[in-house]
Amino acid sequence: MAKLEFFYDFVSPFTYLANAQIPGIVTRSGCQLVARPFFLGGVMKATGNAPPANVPAKGAYMFGDLGRWARRYGVTIQMPSVFPFNSLKAMRGAVVAGREDRERVFRNACFHAIWADGIDVSSSDGLGLIAERAGLDPAAFLAAIERQDVKDELTANTNEAVERGAFGAPTFFVDDSEMFWGNDRLDFVEEALRG
Amino acid sequence: MAKLEFFYDFVSPFTYLANAQIPGIVTRSGCQLVARPFFLGGVMKATGNAPPANVPAKGAYMFGDLGRWARRYGVTIQMPSVFPFNSLKAMRGAVVAGREDRERVFRNACFHAIWADGIDVSSSDGLGLIAERAGLDPAAFLAAIERQDVKDELTANTNEAVERGAFGAPTFFVDDSEMFWGNDRLDFVEEALRG
């Protein structure tokens, strides 16, 4: 069985679009999905990369490009009122959810809350609401995301991705070897999974 | 008849790959192709953009990514011994070729010479050889690329692309309106051409 690792950060709109394609890829390829929360801000800092919108013309183009992909996929997307927003607590939340065996449901709920519902996940109110939607106790969840071992796990994921060559999001690895970057490489990912 | 504008610079490997797909797109869509040489270095400077390889991890990934696209397309690609190289004279050469009604044949010859044959187009020897392959008189060609009106036409193309939103290469416009960036958006370009 082929293995697909998916490094994600909720702040990335192209990762939201890619995440919506994951179930189809898993079903068609029969791969094992290993979804890994990481912190894109840390990846950017470590690699010297910068968000596309730092180049104004690229940022302006990106919004139209996102809209075309969303229409192709039949996925709703709207830019959050604050962008980029601080995704650090939400990413720690994904680590916590993983320990409760609810990574998948939390990931999907959080991406949808941000990119379809416009919920602010940099606030405890917003994040608690998503935890609740994912079947987690909000108070326990909000306490857990402040724990050092949770912070350390997210940092370790981020460092591992960088060591393996990542510089942006989403980043995919097929069978621990070939790396793919971007929603627009999902067709290559699926080809690699088919071997 | 839909119109497809194609802004290109020989220095861009993804533009080389895209250029090889243009005949198929034109045949399938029945569009009118308007190929426009521009100077990517000028676009980068004007927009604050930078080549992907300025981020080392991105550069390393790009080589593998180019290889995957080349295999998909069935196109030969090898990196030139000097990269990035200075494409300014070659781009002026495309302007000169256009005035002789040989833009298409010069464009294809020059992309192939650089990316398949490893010819150095920053030298007069290399550029003269390509002019000859394109059915142009090398001596007259090499004199013409130094003319001020040729330089001005290339600058005007570059400025126009930037004013219309370009920040990289290849850049496409469909029917003077929708802009697409990158070899990896050719499927969207073709969708737009079909209306």
Coordinates of C-alpha atoms in Angstrom, one line a residue:
Chain A
M1 CA 0.0 0.0 0.0
A2 CA 1.5 3.4 -1.1
K3 CA 1.9 6.0 1.6
L4 CA 0.9 9.6 1.2
E5 CA 2.2 12.2 3.7
F6 CA 0.3 15.5 3.6
F7 CA 2.0 18.4 5.5
Y8 CA -0.6 21.1 6.0
D9 CA -1.2 24.5 7.6
F10 CA -4.7 26.0 7.8
V11 CA -3.4 29.4 6.7
S12 CA -2.8 28.3 3.2
P13 CA -5.8 28.6 0.8
F14 CA -4.3 26.2 -1.7
T15 CA -4.0 23.7 1.1
Y16 CA -7.7 24.1 1.8
L17 CA -8.4 23.3 -1.8
A18 CA -6.0 20.4 -1.8
N19 CA -7.5 19.0 1.4
A20 CA -10.9 18.8 -0.2
Q21 CA -9.4 16.5 -2.9
I22 CA -7.7 14.1 -0.4
P23 CA -10.7 11.8 0.2
G24 CA -11.0 11.2 -3.6
I25 CA -7.3 10.5 -3.9
V26 CA -7.3 8.1 -1.0
T27 CA -10.3 6.2 -2.4
R28 CA -9.0 6.0 -6.0
S29 CA -5.4 5.1 -5.1
G30 CA -6.1 3.0 -1.9
C31 CA -3.1 4.8 -0.3
Q32 CA -2.5 5.2 3.4
L33 CA -2.9 8.9 4.3
V34 CA -0.6 10.3 7.0
A35 CA -1.7 13.9 7.6
R36 CA 0.9 16.0 9.3
P37 CA 0.2 19.5 10.8
F38 CA 3.2 21.8 10.5
F39 CA 3.7 25.6 10.8
L40 CA 4.1 27.3 7.5
G41 CA 5.5 30.4 9.1
G42 CA 8.4 28.3 10.5
V43 CA 9.0 26.7 7.1
M44 CA 9.1 30.1 5.4
K45 CA 11.6 31.4 8.0
A46 CA 13.8 28.4 7.9
T47 CA 14.0 28.3 4.1
G48 CA 14.1 32.1 3.3
N49 CA 10.8 31.7 1.4
A50 CA 8.0 34.4 1.5
P51 CA 4.2 34.3 0.9
P52 CA 3.3 34.9 -2.7
A53 CA 1.3 38.0 -1.8
N54 CA 4.6 39.7 -0.8
V55 CA 4.8 40.4 -4.5
P56 CA 1.7 42.6 -5.0
A57 CA 1.1 41.5 -8.6
K58 CA 1.4 37.9 -7.6
G59 CA -1.0 38.3 -4.7
A60 CA -3.6 40.0 -7.0
Y61 CA -3.3 37.1 -9.5
M62 CA -3.6 34.5 -6.7
F63 CA -7.1 35.5 -5.8
G64 CA -8.4 34.9 -9.3
D65 CA -6.4 31.7 -9.5
L66 CA -7.9 30.4 -6.3
G67 CA -11.3 31.2 -7.6
R68 CA -10.7 29.2 -10.8
W69 CA -9.5 26.1 -8.8
A70 CA -12.5 26.4 -6.4
R71 CA -14.9 26.5 -9.4
R72 CA -13.2 23.5 -11.0
Y73 CA -13.4 21.5 -7.7
G74 CA -16.9 22.8 -6.8
V75 CA -15.6 24.0 -3.5
T76 CA -16.7 27.2 -1.8
I77 CA -13.9 29.6 -0.9
Q78 CA -13.8 33.1 0.6
M79 CA -10.8 35.0 1.9
P80 CA -10.8 35.6 5.7
S81 CA -11.3 39.2 6.8
V82 CA -7.7 39.0 8.2
F83 CA -5.1 37.4 5.9
P84 CA -2.6 36.1 6.5
F85 CA -3.8 35.3 10.0
N86 CA -1.9 33.6 12.8
S87 CA -2.4 29.8 12.5
L88 CA -0.1 28.7 15.2
K89 CA -2.8 27.8 17.8
A90 CA -4.9 26.1 15.2
M91 CA -2.0 24.0 14.1
R92 CA -1.3 23.0 17.8
G93 CA -5.0 22.2 17.9
A94 CA -4.5 19.7 15.0
V95 CA -1.7 18.0 17.1
V96 CA -4.1 17.8 20.1
A97 CA -6.9 16.4 17.9
G98 CA -4.5 13.8 16.5
R99 CA -3.8 12.5 20.0
E100 CA -7.5 12.1 20.5
D101 CA -7.8 10.2 17.2
R102 CA -9.8 13.1 15.7
E103 CA -7.2 14.7 13.4
R104 CA -9.2 14.1 10.3
V105 CA -12.4 15.5 11.6
F106 CA -10.7 18.5 13.2
R107 CA -8.7 19.2 10.0
N108 CA -11.8 19.2 7.8
A109 CA -13.8 21.2 10.3
C110 CA -11.1 23.8 10.7
F111 CA -10.3 24.3 7.0
H112 CA -14.1 24.7 6.4
A113 CA -14.6 27.1 9.3
I114 CA -11.8 29.4 8.0
W115 CA -12.3 29.2 4.3
A116 CA -16.0 28.7 3.9
D117 CA -17.5 30.2 7.1
G118 CA -15.0 33.0 7.8
I119 CA -14.4 32.0 11.4
D120 CA -11.3 33.5 13.1
V121 CA -9.2 30.7 14.4
S122 CA -6.6 32.9 15.9
S123 CA -9.1 33.6 18.7
S124 CA -9.9 31.1 21.5
D125 CA -13.6 31.6 20.8
G126 CA -13.3 30.6 17.2
L127 CA -10.9 27.7 18.0
G128 CA -13.1 26.4 20.8
L129 CA -16.1 26.3 18.4
I130 CA -14.2 24.2 15.9
A131 CA -13.0 21.8 18.6
E132 CA -16.7 21.4 19.6
R133 CA -17.7 20.8 16.0
A134 CA -14.9 18.1 15.9
G135 CA -16.3 16.4 18.9
L136 CA -13.7 17.6 21.4
D137 CA -14.3 19.3 24.7
P138 CA -13.5 23.0 24.1
A139 CA -12.1 23.8 27.5
A140 CA -9.8 20.8 27.6
F141 CA -8.7 21.4 24.0
L142 CA -7.9 25.1 24.7
A143 CA -5.8 24.0 27.7
A144 CA -4.0 21.3 25.8
I145 CA -2.8 23.5 22.9
E146 CA -0.7 25.5 25.5
R147 CA 1.2 22.4 26.7
Q148 CA 4.9 22.3 25.9
D149 CA 4.8 18.8 24.5
V150 CA 2.1 19.8 22.0
K151 CA 4.2 22.8 20.9
D152 CA 7.2 20.6 20.6
E153 CA 5.4 18.1 18.4
L154 CA 4.4 20.8 16.0
T155 CA 7.9 22.2 15.9
A156 CA 9.3 18.7 15.3
N157 CA 6.9 18.2 12.3
T158 CA 7.9 21.6 10.9
N159 CA 11.7 20.9 11.3
E160 CA 11.3 17.4 9.8
A161 CA 9.5 18.8 6.7
V162 CA 12.2 21.4 6.2
E163 CA 14.9 18.8 6.6
R164 CA 13.2 16.7 3.9
G165 CA 13.1 19.6 1.5
A166 CA 9.8 21.4 2.1
F167 CA 9.6 25.2 1.5
G168 CA 5.8 25.8 1.3
A169 CA 2.4 24.3 1.6
P170 CA 0.8 21.9 0.9
T171 CA 3.7 19.5 0.7
F172 CA 3.3 15.9 -0.1
F173 CA 5.6 12.9 0.1
V174 CA 4.9 9.6 -1.6
D175 CA 6.5 6.6 0.0
D176 CA 8.9 8.7 2.1
S177 CA 10.7 9.7 -1.0
E178 CA 9.3 11.9 -3.8
M179 CA 8.2 15.4 -2.7
F180 CA 5.4 17.4 -4.4
W181 CA 4.5 21.0 -3.6
G182 CA 1.2 22.6 -4.3
N183 CA -2.4 21.9 -5.0
D184 CA -1.5 22.1 -8.6
R185 CA 0.6 19.0 -8.4
L186 CA -2.1 16.6 -7.1
D187 CA -2.3 14.9 -10.5
F188 CA 1.4 14.1 -10.2
V189 CA 0.9 12.9 -6.6
E190 CA -1.8 10.5 -7.8
E191 CA 0.3 9.2 -10.6
A192 CA 3.1 8.5 -8.1
L193 CA 0.7 6.7 -5.8
R194 CA -0.3 4.5 -8.7
G195 CA 3.4 3.7 -9.0
Chain B
M1 CA -11.8 33.4 -32.9
A2 CA -10.3 33.5 -29.4
K3 CA -7.0 35.3 -29.0
L4 CA -4.1 33.9 -27.0
E5 CA -1.2 36.2 -26.1
F6 CA 1.9 34.4 -25.0
F7 CA 4.6 36.5 -23.3
Y8 CA 7.9 34.5 -23.2
D9 CA 11.5 34.8 -22.3
F10 CA 14.0 32.1 -23.3
V11 CA 15.6 32.0 -19.9
S12 CA 12.5 30.3 -18.3
P13 CA 12.6 26.5 -18.5
F14 CA 8.8 26.3 -17.7
T15 CA 8.3 28.6 -20.7
Y16 CA 10.3 26.2 -22.9
L17 CA 8.0 23.4 -21.8
A18 CA 4.9 25.5 -22.3
N19 CA 6.1 26.6 -25.8
A20 CA 6.2 23.0 -26.9
Q21 CA 2.5 22.7 -26.0
I22 CA 1.4 25.8 -28.0
P23 CA 1.0 24.1 -31.4
G24 CA -1.4 21.6 -29.9
I25 CA -3.4 24.3 -28.1
V26 CA -3.7 26.3 -31.2
T27 CA -4.8 23.3 -33.3
R28 CA -7.4 22.1 -30.7
S29 CA -8.8 25.5 -29.9
G30 CA -8.5 27.2 -33.3
C31 CA -7.2 30.3 -31.4
Q32 CA -5.2 33.2 -32.9
L33 CA -1.7 33.1 -31.3
V34 CA 0.1 36.3 -30.6
A35 CA 3.6 35.5 -29.3
R36 CA 5.2 38.4 -27.5
P37 CA 8.9 38.4 -26.5
F38 CA 9.5 40.2 -23.2
F39 CA 12.4 40.5 -20.8
L40 CA 11.8 38.5 -17.6
G41 CA 14.6 40.2 -15.7
G42 CA 12.7 43.5 -16.3
V43 CA 9.4 42.0 -15.1
M44 CA 11.1 40.7 -11.9
K45 CA 12.7 44.1 -11.2
A46 CA 9.5 46.0 -11.8
T47 CA 7.3 43.8 -9.7
G48 CA 9.7 42.9 -6.8
N49 CA 9.6 39.3 -7.8
A50 CA 12.6 37.0 -7.7
P51 CA 13.6 33.7 -9.4
P52 CA 12.4 30.6 -7.6
A53 CA 15.9 29.3 -7.2
N54 CA 16.7 32.3 -4.9
V55 CA 15.1 30.0 -2.3
P56 CA 17.5 27.1 -2.4
A57 CA 15.0 24.5 -1.3
K58 CA 12.6 25.7 -4.0
G59 CA 15.4 25.6 -6.6
A60 CA 16.3 22.1 -5.7
Y61 CA 12.6 21.0 -6.0
M62 CA 12.2 22.8 -9.3
F63 CA 14.7 20.6 -11.1
G64 CA 12.7 17.5 -10.2
D65 CA 9.5 19.2 -11.1
L66 CA 10.8 20.2 -14.5
G67 CA 11.8 16.6 -15.1
R68 CA 8.3 15.3 -14.3
W69 CA 6.7 17.8 -16.7
A70 CA 9.2 17.0 -19.4
R71 CA 8.5 13.3 -19.1
R72 CA 4.7 13.9 -19.2
Y73 CA 5.1 16.0 -22.3
G74 CA 7.7 13.8 -23.9
V75 CA 10.0 16.8 -24.2
T76 CA 13.8 16.7 -23.8
I77 CA 15.2 19.1 -21.2
Q78 CA 18.6 19.7 -19.8
M79 CA 19.8 22.7 -17.7
P80 CA 22.2 25.0 -19.5
S81 CA 25.8 25.0 -18.0
V82 CA 25.2 28.6 -16.9
F83 CA 21.8 29.3 -15.3
P84 CA 20.3 31.8 -15.1
F85 CA 22.0 33.2 -18.2
N86 CA 21.5 36.6 -19.8
S87 CA 18.7 36.3 -22.3
L88 CA 18.5 40.0 -23.3
K89 CA 20.1 39.7 -26.7
A90 CA 18.2 36.6 -27.5
M91 CA 14.9 38.4 -26.6
R92 CA 15.9 41.3 -28.9
G93 CA 16.6 38.6 -31.5
A94 CA 13.0 37.5 -31.2
V95 CA 11.9 41.1 -31.9
V96 CA 14.1 41.2 -35.0
A97 CA 12.8 37.8 -36.2
G98 CA 9.2 39.0 -35.7
R99 CA 9.9 41.9 -38.1
E100 CA 11.2 39.4 -40.7
D101 CA 8.0 37.3 -40.2
R102 CA 10.1 34.5 -38.6
E103 CA 9.2 34.9 -35.0
R104 CA 7.7 31.4 -34.7
V105 CA 10.6 29.6 -36.3
F106 CA 13.2 31.7 -34.3
R107 CA 11.3 31.1 -31.0
N108 CA 11.2 27.3 -31.5
A109 CA 14.8 27.2 -32.7
C110 CA 16.1 29.3 -29.8
F111 CA 14.1 27.4 -27.1
H112 CA 15.4 24.1 -28.5
A113 CA 19.0 25.3 -28.8
I114 CA 19.1 26.4 -25.2
W115 CA 17.1 23.7 -23.5
A116 CA 17.8 20.6 -25.6
D117 CA 21.2 21.4 -27.3
G118 CA 22.8 23.4 -24.5
I119 CA 23.8 26.3 -26.8
D120 CA 24.9 29.5 -25.1
V121 CA 22.6 32.3 -26.4
S122 CA 24.3 35.0 -24.4
S123 CA 27.2 34.8 -27.0
S124 CA 27.1 36.2 -30.5
D125 CA 28.4 32.8 -31.8
G126 CA 25.4 30.9 -30.3
L127 CA 22.9 33.5 -31.3
G128 CA 24.2 33.8 -34.9
L129 CA 23.9 30.0 -35.2
I130 CA 20.3 30.1 -34.1
A131 CA 19.5 32.9 -36.5
E132 CA 20.9 30.8 -39.3
R133 CA 18.8 27.8 -38.2
A134 CA 15.8 30.2 -38.4
G135 CA 16.6 31.2 -41.9
L136 CA 18.0 34.6 -41.1
D137 CA 21.3 36.1 -42.2
P138 CA 23.5 35.9 -39.0
A139 CA 25.5 39.1 -39.7
A140 CA 22.5 41.2 -40.4
F141 CA 20.7 39.7 -37.4
L142 CA 23.5 40.4 -35.0
A143 CA 23.6 44.0 -36.2
A144 CA 19.9 44.4 -35.9
I145 CA 19.6 43.3 -32.3
E146 CA 21.8 46.4 -31.3
R147 CA 19.4 48.9 -32.9
Q148 CA 17.6 51.3 -30.5
D149 CA 14.2 50.7 -32.0
V150 CA 14.6 46.9 -31.4
K151 CA 15.6 47.5 -27.8
D152 CA 12.7 49.9 -27.4
E153 CA 10.2 47.4 -28.7
L154 CA 11.3 44.7 -26.2
T155 CA 11.1 47.3 -23.4
A156 CA 7.6 48.3 -24.5
N157 CA 6.5 44.7 -24.5
T158 CA 8.0 44.2 -21.0
N159 CA 6.3 47.3 -19.6
E160 CA 3.0 46.4 -21.2
A161 CA 3.0 43.0 -19.6
V162 CA 3.8 44.5 -16.2
E163 CA 1.0 47.1 -16.6
R164 CA -1.4 44.3 -17.4
G165 CA -0.4 42.3 -14.2
A166 CA 2.4 40.0 -15.2
F167 CA 5.0 39.1 -12.7
G168 CA 6.6 36.0 -14.2
A169 CA 6.8 33.7 -17.2
P170 CA 5.2 32.3 -19.1
T171 CA 2.3 34.7 -19.0
F172 CA -0.8 34.2 -21.1
F173 CA -3.8 36.5 -21.8
V174 CA -7.0 35.2 -23.3
D175 CA -9.0 37.7 -25.3
D176 CA -7.1 40.7 -23.8
S177 CA -8.6 40.0 -20.4
E178 CA -8.0 36.9 -18.3
M179 CA -4.3 36.4 -17.3
F180 CA -2.7 33.0 -16.6
W181 CA 0.8 32.4 -15.2
G182 CA 2.8 29.3 -15.7
N183 CA 3.1 26.1 -17.7
D184 CA 0.9 24.5 -15.0
R185 CA -2.0 26.6 -16.0
L186 CA -2.2 25.6 -19.6
D187 CA -5.3 23.5 -19.0
F188 CA -7.0 26.6 -17.6
V189 CA -5.8 28.6 -20.7
E190 CA -7.3 26.0 -23.0
E191 CA -10.6 26.0 -21.0
A192 CA -10.8 29.8 -21.4
L193 CA -10.0 29.6 -25.1
R194 CA -13.0 27.3 -25.5
G195 CA -15.1 30.0 -23.8

